[in-house]
Protein backbone atom coordinates (compact mmCIF):
# COMPACT_ATOMS: atom_id res chain seq x y z
CA UNK A 1 0.06 -0.04 0.01
CA UNK A 2 1.07 3.51 -0.59
CA UNK A 3 1.34 5.99 2.20
CA UNK A 4 -2.01 7.79 0.91
CA UNK A 5 -3.75 4.44 0.98
CA UNK A 6 -2.59 3.78 4.54
CA UNK A 7 -3.77 7.21 5.51
CA UNK A 8 -7.25 6.70 4.09
CA UNK A 9 -7.42 3.12 5.77
CA UNK A 10 -6.38 4.77 9.08
CA UNK A 11 -9.21 7.30 8.90
CA UNK A 12 -11.93 4.70 8.10
CA UNK A 13 -10.50 2.40 10.83
CA UNK A 14 -10.79 5.22 13.30
CA UNK A 15 -14.37 5.85 12.30
CA UNK A 16 -15.31 2.01 12.63
CA UNK A 17 -13.22 1.90 15.96
CA UNK A 18 -15.23 5.06 17.03
CA UNK A 19 -18.56 3.26 16.33
CA UNK A 20 -17.64 0.14 18.19
CA UNK A 21 -16.32 1.93 21.19
CA UNK A 22 -19.31 4.22 21.34
CA UNK A 23 -21.57 1.19 21.52
CA UNK A 24 -19.86 -0.81 23.92
CA UNK A 25 -18.85 2.06 26.33
CA UNK A 26 -22.51 2.81 26.92
CA UNK A 27 -23.33 -0.61 28.06
CA UNK A 28 -21.26 -0.33 31.21
CA UNK A 29 -22.51 3.25 31.89
CA UNK A 30 -26.13 2.55 32.00
CA UNK A 31 -26.55 2.15 35.77
CA UNK A 32 -24.93 5.47 36.31
CA UNK A 33 -27.23 7.03 33.78
CA UNK A 34 -30.33 5.87 35.35
CA UNK A 35 -29.18 6.88 38.79
CA UNK A 36 -28.24 10.52 37.60
CA UNK A 37 -31.35 11.16 35.19
CA UNK A 38 -33.87 9.17 37.31
CA UNK A 39 -34.84 7.03 34.56
CA UNK A 40 -37.09 3.89 34.61
CA UNK A 41 -35.81 0.56 33.42
CA UNK A 42 -38.20 0.93 30.36
CA UNK A 43 -36.82 4.37 29.68
CA UNK A 44 -33.18 3.32 30.13
CA UNK A 45 -33.59 0.52 27.79
CA UNK A 46 -34.57 2.99 25.09
CA UNK A 47 -31.13 4.74 25.47
CA UNK A 48 -29.73 1.55 23.67
CA UNK A 49 -32.78 0.71 21.67
CA UNK A 50 -33.00 4.43 20.19
CA UNK A 51 -29.55 3.93 18.69
CA UNK A 52 -30.31 0.55 17.42
CA UNK A 53 -33.44 1.82 15.62
CA UNK A 54 -31.87 4.58 14.06
CA UNK A 55 -28.75 2.51 12.93
CA UNK A 56 -30.81 -0.56 11.71
CA UNK A 57 -33.74 1.32 10.13
CA UNK A 58 -31.68 3.71 7.95
CA UNK A 59 -28.86 1.40 7.08
CA UNK A 60 -30.00 0.40 3.56
CA UNK A 61 -30.82 4.10 2.72
CA UNK A 62 -27.41 5.16 4.08
CA UNK A 63 -25.68 2.47 1.81
CA UNK A 64 -27.42 3.58 -1.22
CA UNK A 65 -27.01 7.15 -0.59
CA UNK A 66 -23.24 6.69 -0.51
CA UNK A 67 -23.37 5.13 -4.01
CA UNK A 68 -25.49 8.01 -5.46
CA UNK A 69 -24.32 11.07 -3.63
CA UNK A 70 -20.66 10.47 -3.24
CA UNK A 71 -19.07 8.29 -0.54
CA UNK A 72 -16.62 10.94 0.70
CA UNK A 73 -19.37 13.45 1.14
CA UNK A 74 -21.67 11.22 2.89
CA UNK A 75 -19.16 9.89 5.32
CA UNK A 76 -17.80 13.43 6.26
CA UNK A 77 -21.06 15.17 6.58
CA UNK A 78 -22.49 12.23 8.66
CA UNK A 79 -19.36 11.98 10.89
CA UNK A 80 -20.05 15.70 11.60
CA UNK A 81 -23.63 15.02 12.61
CA UNK A 82 -22.31 12.08 14.85
CA UNK A 83 -20.12 14.61 16.63
CA UNK A 84 -22.87 17.11 17.23
CA UNK A 85 -25.42 14.64 18.59
CA UNK A 86 -22.87 12.68 20.50
CA UNK A 87 -22.08 15.75 22.35
CA UNK A 88 -25.55 16.66 22.99
CA UNK A 89 -25.93 13.16 24.61
CA UNK A 90 -23.26 14.10 27.11
CA UNK A 91 -24.96 17.37 27.89
CA UNK A 92 -28.55 15.93 28.40
CA UNK A 93 -30.22 16.64 31.70
CA UNK A 94 -33.56 14.68 30.83
CA UNK A 95 -33.83 11.24 29.71
CA UNK A 96 -35.81 12.03 26.64
CA UNK A 97 -33.16 14.43 25.23
CA UNK A 98 -30.56 11.57 25.70
CA UNK A 99 -32.86 9.18 23.82
CA UNK A 100 -33.41 11.60 20.98
CA UNK A 101 -29.63 12.28 20.76
CA UNK A 102 -28.93 8.57 20.55
CA UNK A 103 -31.46 8.03 17.75
CA UNK A 104 -30.00 10.79 15.59
CA UNK A 105 -26.43 9.42 16.37
CA UNK A 106 -27.58 5.92 15.27
CA UNK A 107 -29.08 7.56 12.06
CA UNK A 108 -25.54 9.29 11.30
CA UNK A 109 -23.87 6.05 11.79
CA UNK A 110 -26.33 4.24 9.48
CA UNK A 111 -25.03 6.59 6.72
CA UNK A 112 -21.45 6.88 7.82
CA UNK A 113 -20.56 3.21 8.05
CA UNK A 114 -21.44 1.73 4.81
CA UNK A 115 -20.02 4.98 3.15
CA UNK A 116 -16.56 4.13 4.86
CA UNK A 117 -16.71 0.57 3.93
CA UNK A 118 -17.45 1.10 0.38
CA UNK A 119 -14.42 3.81 0.26
CA UNK A 120 -12.29 0.78 1.27
CA UNK A 121 -13.77 -1.55 -1.26
CA UNK A 122 -13.50 1.05 -4.14
CA UNK A 123 -9.95 2.27 -3.13
CA UNK A 124 -8.40 -1.21 -2.90
CA UNK A 125 -8.67 -3.60 -5.83
CA UNK A 126 -10.54 -6.93 -5.28
CA UNK A 127 -7.85 -9.51 -4.09
CA UNK A 128 -5.06 -9.77 -1.50
CA UNK A 129 -4.80 -5.98 -1.01
CA UNK A 130 -8.51 -5.47 -0.44
CA UNK A 131 -8.59 -8.47 1.89
CA UNK A 132 -5.76 -7.09 3.92
CA UNK A 133 -7.41 -3.75 4.30
CA UNK A 134 -10.73 -5.27 5.16
CA UNK A 135 -9.11 -7.56 7.92
CA UNK A 136 -7.33 -4.52 9.31
CA UNK A 137 -10.73 -2.59 9.23
CA UNK A 138 -12.43 -5.58 10.99
CA UNK A 139 -9.71 -5.68 13.54
CA UNK A 140 -10.40 -1.90 14.34
CA UNK A 141 -14.06 -2.67 14.68
CA UNK A 142 -13.49 -5.59 16.99
CA UNK A 143 -10.99 -3.49 19.19
CA UNK A 144 -13.66 -0.97 19.49
CA UNK A 145 -16.29 -3.24 20.76
CA UNK A 146 -13.85 -5.00 23.27
CA UNK A 147 -11.88 -1.95 24.44
CA UNK A 148 -14.93 0.11 24.92
CA UNK A 149 -16.26 -2.05 27.79
CA UNK A 150 -12.90 -1.40 29.69
CA UNK A 151 -12.66 2.25 28.84
CA UNK A 152 -16.46 2.96 29.38
CA UNK A 153 -15.95 1.58 32.90
CA UNK A 154 -13.08 3.89 33.52
CA UNK A 155 -14.90 6.88 32.26
CA UNK A 156 -18.11 5.98 33.94
CA UNK A 157 -16.21 5.98 37.28
CA UNK A 158 -15.48 9.62 36.60
CA UNK A 159 -18.82 10.63 35.14
CA UNK A 160 -21.16 8.99 32.60
CA UNK A 161 -21.09 12.03 30.56
CA UNK A 162 -17.54 11.33 29.48
CA UNK A 163 -18.70 8.22 27.70
CA UNK A 164 -20.24 10.60 25.19
CA UNK A 165 -17.65 13.38 25.24
CA UNK A 166 -14.60 11.14 24.70
CA UNK A 167 -15.82 9.84 21.24
CA UNK A 168 -16.51 13.41 20.41
CA UNK A 169 -12.82 14.13 20.85
CA UNK A 170 -11.75 11.20 18.86
CA UNK A 171 -14.37 11.90 16.17
CA UNK A 172 -13.14 15.51 15.69
CA UNK A 173 -9.58 14.16 15.02
CA UNK A 174 -10.90 11.69 12.47
CA UNK A 175 -12.92 14.38 10.63
CA UNK A 176 -10.09 16.52 10.36
CA UNK A 177 -7.82 13.71 8.92
CA UNK A 178 -10.55 12.69 6.69
CA UNK A 179 -10.99 16.05 5.10
CA UNK A 180 -7.35 15.99 4.22
CA UNK A 181 -6.66 12.26 3.32
CA UNK A 182 -9.74 10.76 1.77
CA UNK A 183 -9.79 11.40 -1.99
CA UNK A 184 -12.44 13.46 -3.45
CA UNK A 185 -13.28 10.83 -5.98
CA UNK A 186 -13.12 7.14 -5.58
CA UNK A 187 -12.66 4.83 -8.56
CA UNK A 188 -16.37 4.42 -9.64
CA UNK A 189 -16.98 8.17 -9.08
CA UNK A 190 -14.33 9.14 -11.45
CA UNK A 191 -16.00 7.14 -14.11
CA UNK A 192 -19.56 8.66 -13.26
CA UNK A 193 -20.80 5.81 -11.32
CA UNK A 194 -21.84 6.70 -7.74
CA UNK A 195 -21.02 10.47 -8.20
CA UNK A 196 -23.31 12.97 -6.87
CA UNK A 197 -24.74 13.58 -10.62
CA UNK A 198 -25.88 9.88 -10.88
CA UNK A 199 -28.73 10.63 -8.41
CA UNK A 200 -29.86 13.64 -10.39
CA UNK A 201 -29.57 11.78 -13.73
CA UNK A 202 -31.35 8.62 -12.69
CA UNK A 203 -33.65 10.10 -10.14
CA UNK A 204 -33.80 9.10 -6.49
CA UNK A 205 -36.17 6.15 -5.53
CA UNK A 206 -38.14 8.19 -2.92
CA UNK A 207 -40.99 5.63 -2.61
CA UNK A 208 -38.64 2.77 -2.36
CA UNK A 209 -36.44 4.76 0.41
CA UNK A 210 -39.65 5.44 2.41
CA UNK A 211 -40.97 1.96 2.27
CA UNK A 212 -37.78 0.14 3.14
CA UNK A 213 -36.88 2.56 5.82
CA UNK A 214 -40.31 2.28 7.35
CA UNK A 215 -40.06 -1.51 7.14
CA UNK A 216 -36.66 -1.59 8.90
CA UNK A 217 -37.80 0.76 11.47
CA UNK A 218 -40.80 -1.29 12.32
CA UNK A 219 -38.89 -4.61 12.27
CA UNK A 220 -36.11 -3.35 14.59
CA UNK A 221 -38.82 -1.65 16.90
CA UNK A 222 -40.67 -5.08 16.91
CA UNK A 223 -37.43 -6.93 17.87
CA UNK A 224 -36.38 -4.63 20.52
CA UNK A 225 -39.61 -4.12 22.24
CA UNK A 226 -40.92 -7.76 21.80
CA UNK A 227 -39.96 -8.80 25.54
CA UNK A 228 -41.75 -5.68 26.85
CA UNK A 229 -45.07 -5.69 25.07
CA UNK A 230 -47.99 -8.01 24.47
CA UNK A 231 -47.79 -10.56 21.94
CA UNK A 232 -50.62 -9.05 19.90
CA UNK A 233 -48.71 -5.71 19.61
CA UNK A 234 -45.67 -7.64 18.32
CA UNK A 235 -47.65 -9.50 15.70
CA UNK A 236 -49.20 -6.29 14.59
CA UNK A 237 -46.09 -4.31 14.16
CA UNK A 238 -44.45 -7.35 12.48
CA UNK A 239 -47.28 -7.55 10.06
CA UNK A 240 -47.02 -3.87 9.19
CA UNK A 241 -43.25 -4.31 8.67
CA UNK A 242 -43.91 -7.16 6.31
CA UNK A 243 -46.56 -5.29 4.33
CA UNK A 244 -44.12 -2.45 3.83
CA UNK A 245 -41.39 -4.73 2.80
CA UNK A 246 -43.72 -6.40 0.19
CA UNK A 247 -44.57 -2.73 -1.08
CA UNK A 248 -41.03 -2.07 -1.27
CA UNK A 249 -40.28 -5.32 -3.45
CA UNK A 250 -43.18 -4.22 -5.76
CA UNK A 251 -41.76 -0.59 -6.23
CA UNK A 252 -38.25 -1.86 -6.87
CA UNK A 253 -39.35 -4.22 -9.56
CA UNK A 254 -41.19 -1.34 -11.39
CA UNK A 255 -38.67 1.45 -10.61
CA UNK A 256 -36.42 2.61 -13.50
CA UNK A 257 -33.72 3.63 -10.68
CA UNK A 258 -34.28 1.34 -7.84
CA UNK A 259 -32.86 1.98 -4.39
CA UNK A 260 -31.96 -1.68 -4.10
CA UNK A 261 -31.32 -3.81 -7.22
CA UNK A 262 -33.09 -6.90 -6.10
CA UNK A 263 -30.95 -9.08 -8.35
CA UNK A 264 -28.03 -8.58 -5.72
CA UNK A 265 -29.97 -10.92 -3.25
CA UNK A 266 -29.62 -13.72 -5.75
CA UNK A 267 -26.09 -14.27 -4.85
CA UNK A 268 -25.93 -17.20 -2.45
CA UNK A 269 -22.59 -16.38 -0.94
CA UNK A 270 -23.83 -12.69 -0.20
CA UNK A 271 -27.02 -14.01 1.53
CA UNK A 272 -25.01 -16.45 3.55
CA UNK A 273 -22.54 -13.83 4.56
CA UNK A 274 -25.30 -11.62 5.64
CA UNK A 275 -27.00 -14.49 7.66
CA UNK A 276 -23.73 -15.32 9.34
CA UNK A 277 -23.30 -11.58 10.30
CA UNK A 278 -26.59 -11.69 12.13
CA UNK A 279 -25.74 -14.75 14.07
CA UNK A 280 -22.40 -13.55 14.85
CA UNK A 281 -23.36 -10.22 16.40
CA UNK A 282 -26.65 -11.84 17.88
CA UNK A 283 -24.51 -14.41 19.77
CA UNK A 284 -21.85 -11.96 20.85
CA UNK A 285 -23.96 -9.24 22.04
CA UNK A 286 -26.40 -11.63 23.73
CA UNK A 287 -23.54 -13.26 25.71
CA UNK A 288 -21.90 -9.93 26.47
CA UNK A 289 -25.26 -8.64 27.95
CA UNK A 290 -25.99 -11.75 30.03
CA UNK A 291 -22.18 -11.58 31.29
CA UNK A 292 -22.52 -7.89 32.38
CA UNK A 293 -25.77 -8.64 34.31
CA UNK A 294 -24.19 -11.53 36.04
CA UNK A 295 -21.06 -9.67 37.16
CA UNK A 296 -22.78 -6.33 38.09
CA UNK A 297 -26.20 -7.37 39.36
CA UNK A 298 -25.51 -10.83 40.87
CA UNK A 299 -21.74 -10.42 41.84
CA UNK A 300 -21.97 -6.74 42.71
CA UNK A 301 -18.68 -6.01 40.65
CA UNK A 302 -18.13 -2.36 39.69
CA UNK A 303 -18.09 -1.08 36.11
CA UNK A 304 -14.29 -0.71 36.31
CA UNK A 305 -14.01 -4.45 37.49
CA UNK A 306 -16.41 -5.49 34.81
CA UNK A 307 -14.60 -3.70 32.07
CA UNK A 308 -11.18 -5.27 33.25
CA UNK A 309 -12.84 -8.67 33.28
CA UNK A 310 -14.18 -8.45 29.86
CA UNK A 311 -11.28 -6.84 28.31
CA UNK A 312 -9.49 -9.99 27.56
CA UNK A 313 -12.03 -10.34 24.68
CA UNK A 314 -10.17 -7.53 23.06
CA UNK A 315 -7.62 -10.11 21.93
CA UNK A 316 -9.62 -10.10 18.67
CA UNK A 317 -8.25 -6.63 17.92
CA UNK A 318 -4.67 -7.98 17.81
CA UNK A 319 -5.64 -11.34 16.09
CA UNK A 320 -7.86 -9.95 13.35
CA UNK A 321 -5.27 -8.11 11.50
CA UNK A 322 -2.42 -10.49 12.17
CA UNK A 323 -3.55 -14.13 12.48
CA UNK A 324 -6.74 -13.98 10.55
CA UNK A 325 -5.15 -12.91 7.04
CA UNK A 326 -2.70 -15.82 7.32
CA UNK A 327 -5.46 -18.19 8.10
CA UNK A 328 -7.62 -16.89 5.17
CA UNK A 329 -4.68 -17.04 2.71
CA UNK A 330 -3.98 -20.66 3.76
CA UNK A 331 -7.49 -22.00 4.30
CA UNK A 332 -9.93 -19.62 2.52
CA UNK A 333 -12.60 -17.44 4.03
CA UNK A 334 -15.34 -20.20 4.46
CA UNK A 335 -13.29 -22.54 6.60
CA UNK A 336 -11.89 -19.75 8.86
CA UNK A 337 -15.42 -18.26 9.39
CA UNK A 338 -16.69 -21.89 10.10
CA UNK A 339 -13.93 -22.37 12.65
CA UNK A 340 -14.74 -19.02 14.14
CA UNK A 341 -18.34 -20.12 14.69
CA UNK A 342 -17.44 -23.26 16.12
CA UNK A 343 -14.95 -21.67 18.64
CA UNK A 344 -17.67 -19.15 19.55
CA UNK A 345 -20.30 -21.97 20.14
CA UNK A 346 -17.77 -23.79 22.32
CA UNK A 347 -16.93 -20.56 24.37
CA UNK A 348 -20.69 -19.83 25.26
CA UNK A 349 -21.29 -23.50 26.08
CA UNK A 350 -18.44 -23.49 28.57
CA UNK A 351 -20.20 -20.67 30.25
CA UNK A 352 -23.52 -22.61 30.74
CA UNK A 353 -22.48 -24.25 34.09
CA UNK A 354 -22.25 -20.66 35.49
CA UNK A 355 -21.96 -20.60 39.34
CA UNK A 356 -22.97 -18.10 41.85
CA UNK A 357 -19.33 -17.59 42.96
CA UNK A 358 -17.26 -18.51 39.95
CA UNK A 359 -13.53 -17.36 40.34
CA UNK A 360 -12.32 -15.37 37.25
CA UNK A 361 -10.08 -18.22 36.02
CA UNK A 362 -13.18 -20.29 35.41
CA UNK A 363 -14.62 -17.51 33.04
CA UNK A 364 -11.21 -17.05 31.30
CA UNK A 365 -11.49 -19.70 28.69
CA UNK A 366 -14.80 -18.59 27.63
CA UNK A 367 -13.61 -15.00 27.24
CA UNK A 368 -10.49 -15.94 25.37
CA UNK A 369 -12.28 -18.27 22.91
CA UNK A 370 -15.02 -15.45 22.33
CA UNK A 371 -12.29 -13.16 21.33
CA UNK A 372 -10.63 -15.74 18.98
CA UNK A 373 -13.91 -16.73 17.46
CA UNK A 374 -15.02 -13.13 16.77
CA UNK A 375 -11.47 -12.51 15.34
CA UNK A 376 -11.74 -15.34 12.76
CA UNK A 377 -15.41 -14.64 11.67
CA UNK A 378 -15.96 -10.84 11.75
CA UNK A 379 -13.33 -9.91 9.02
CA UNK A 380 -13.84 -12.79 6.62
CA UNK A 381 -17.53 -12.16 6.72
CA UNK A 382 -16.85 -8.59 5.63
CA UNK A 383 -14.82 -9.78 2.67
CA UNK A 384 -17.48 -12.45 1.76
CA UNK A 385 -20.45 -9.86 1.61
CA UNK A 386 -18.61 -7.43 -0.71
CA UNK A 387 -16.59 -9.78 -3.03
CA UNK A 388 -17.85 -10.02 -6.47
CA UNK A 389 -20.07 -6.95 -6.14
CA UNK A 390 -19.92 -4.29 -8.72
CA UNK A 391 -18.06 -1.19 -7.54
CA UNK A 392 -21.24 0.91 -8.20
CA UNK A 393 -23.05 -1.08 -5.61
CA UNK A 394 -20.38 -1.40 -2.92
CA UNK A 395 -22.31 1.03 -0.68
CA UNK A 396 -25.49 -1.06 -1.02
CA UNK A 397 -23.52 -4.29 -0.15
CA UNK A 398 -22.00 -2.52 2.93
CA UNK A 399 -25.48 -1.31 3.96
CA UNK A 400 -26.78 -4.73 3.74
CA UNK A 401 -23.95 -6.16 5.73
CA UNK A 402 -24.09 -3.46 8.43
CA UNK A 403 -27.79 -3.86 8.67
CA UNK A 404 -27.44 -7.62 9.28
CA UNK A 405 -24.76 -6.93 11.88
CA UNK A 406 -27.12 -4.41 13.65
CA UNK A 407 -30.25 -6.41 13.37
CA UNK A 408 -28.50 -9.56 14.52
CA UNK A 409 -27.45 -7.60 17.65
CA UNK A 410 -30.88 -6.39 18.40
CA UNK A 411 -32.46 -9.84 17.71
CA UNK A 412 -29.95 -11.42 20.03
CA UNK A 413 -30.45 -8.93 22.70
CA UNK A 414 -34.34 -9.25 22.38
CA UNK A 415 -34.09 -13.08 22.50
CA UNK A 416 -31.72 -13.28 25.46
CA UNK A 417 -33.76 -10.78 27.43
CA UNK A 418 -37.13 -12.63 26.78
CA UNK A 419 -35.65 -15.97 27.88
CA UNK A 420 -33.99 -14.41 30.88
CA UNK A 421 -37.20 -12.83 31.95
CA UNK A 422 -39.22 -16.01 31.50
CA UNK A 423 -36.65 -18.24 33.10
CA UNK A 424 -36.13 -15.99 36.14
CA UNK A 425 -40.00 -15.64 36.81
CA UNK A 426 -41.27 -13.64 39.66
CA UNK A 427 -38.56 -14.51 42.04
CA UNK A 428 -35.82 -12.08 42.89
CA UNK A 429 -33.37 -14.46 44.68
CA UNK A 430 -29.78 -15.09 43.66
CA UNK A 431 -30.71 -18.66 42.49
CA UNK A 432 -33.66 -17.33 40.34
CA UNK A 433 -31.20 -14.81 38.67
CA UNK A 434 -28.73 -17.58 38.09
CA UNK A 435 -31.47 -19.89 36.49
CA UNK A 436 -32.44 -17.04 34.25
CA UNK A 437 -28.82 -16.30 33.26
CA UNK A 438 -28.14 -19.89 32.39
CA UNK A 439 -31.36 -20.16 30.32
CA UNK A 440 -30.43 -17.03 28.39
CA UNK A 441 -27.04 -18.22 27.48
CA UNK A 442 -28.53 -21.11 25.56
CA UNK A 443 -29.44 -18.38 22.93
CA UNK A 444 -25.67 -17.40 21.97
CA UNK A 445 -24.88 -21.16 21.74
CA UNK A 446 -27.80 -21.84 19.40
CA UNK A 447 -27.02 -18.75 17.38
CA UNK A 448 -23.34 -19.67 16.86
CA UNK A 449 -24.26 -23.30 15.75
CA UNK A 450 -26.81 -21.69 13.24
CA UNK A 451 -24.12 -19.59 11.83
CA UNK A 452 -21.78 -22.48 11.55
CA UNK A 453 -24.42 -24.59 9.66
CA UNK A 454 -25.10 -21.79 7.31
CA UNK A 455 -21.40 -21.39 6.35
CA UNK A 456 -21.15 -25.14 5.98
CA UNK A 457 -23.71 -25.05 3.17
CA UNK A 458 -21.18 -23.02 1.20
CA UNK A 459 -18.15 -25.44 2.03
CA UNK A 460 -20.41 -28.29 0.98
CA UNK A 461 -21.34 -26.72 -2.29
CA UNK A 462 -17.56 -25.85 -2.89
CA UNK A 463 -16.68 -29.45 -2.22
CA UNK A 464 -19.40 -30.98 -4.61
CA UNK A 465 -17.81 -32.34 -7.83
CA UNK A 466 -18.97 -31.05 -10.99
CA UNK A 467 -20.87 -33.33 -13.35
CA UNK A 468 -19.76 -33.90 -17.04
CA UNK A 469 -23.15 -32.55 -18.22
CA UNK A 470 -22.85 -29.28 -16.42
CA UNK A 471 -19.82 -27.71 -14.95
CA UNK A 472 -20.91 -24.70 -12.75
CA UNK A 473 -18.27 -21.84 -12.35
CA UNK A 474 -17.47 -21.17 -8.77
CA UNK A 475 -19.21 -18.30 -7.02
CA UNK A 476 -17.05 -15.29 -6.67
CA UNK A 477 -17.54 -14.26 -3.14
CA UNK A 478 -15.02 -15.49 -0.62
CA UNK A 479 -17.71 -17.29 1.38
CA UNK A 480 -16.79 -20.36 -0.59
CA UNK A 481 -13.22 -19.97 0.30
């Protein structure tokens, strides 16, 4: 890579690190926020849910906007919005202000993240250089998720407001570097594809954007609120989401300039990569949620102690850009992803016999294997979801992938919460809580095994011998290795 390319990659890795650390720092600061702003449990959950709602609901629109209006422009403008509303969250004195700020921050991330990913995939040609860049990028994201829990614990010990102010300082530095280093035109834009003029020449699919955004908002809302509302309400909002999604499909089939080219979903490797992304984040965030509850509510550990305990998962930030590229080069994406899911399933299963007074060395194998499994699966899934996709649709592919990551996280948290509440019952004793945690931990185990099974389909198809009558060309995406 040239020095300029390393500079671009540094800026984009900083942005995805910022997103990861912003999400994970908030998790350990929630008890302090509730105490200071006098928020109910339901209101506190919306501090997290509002971000997820904005992120998941607008991701597809954000990905396509990057292709149509210019990736650099979308990335930098939305990074500025992220800075503004993250700072507003830190200044909030009322719960509703913090919730609103988190929603807008999530929307900004929904536009910024696929734009950043598509800048990488259009700056680096498909092959080893792009794979290396994406694995470094994935390592930065993983590092943000993991280190954020530790840093968040330290900052929350001073004041929860620093959980919002610290990302602002980092984001300002990234914005200044991005203005200087990110080129004004990526490769497809120089050829007229994805440039700002494209949107004006082909028209913007407003009806498609409205229906898909509404469908995603309702779907994420349904998943997030399912544990707290009546089943009839869940069914109603789910049906409304399905109706909007059906309308979106009809609109896209008839549109001369569709927001999402439906043919992209015919790629088996891309679909499997996105399903894998959902199960990976669903299992990871579900496990993290249960572990934080166990350490803080049952064991009485402080936010700093919890952050230090979970920091070992941050091994993924070291392994993702160092070990994973070598394994991918030797064994291919599919086998590495499959191994990552198996390690994750093993890690979560080892935590199932959770005891009320477990010593930290008993938790350590699970935490180490969780970091290793995440390092092996996260980056290669990113490669698999973007390989073989036309450069003019890299923003769309990035939007699909990040929607899957975010929706998977929301679904995993919702399922874990529902199982935990049902298993705990009305009892509030330590034994009741422990039973709830153990039952909830089954969700990450099952999700990881489902992810492994989906990846195994690609491995089996790759291994299937071609018949003399019909020789199929291998699919381009790296999910087949």
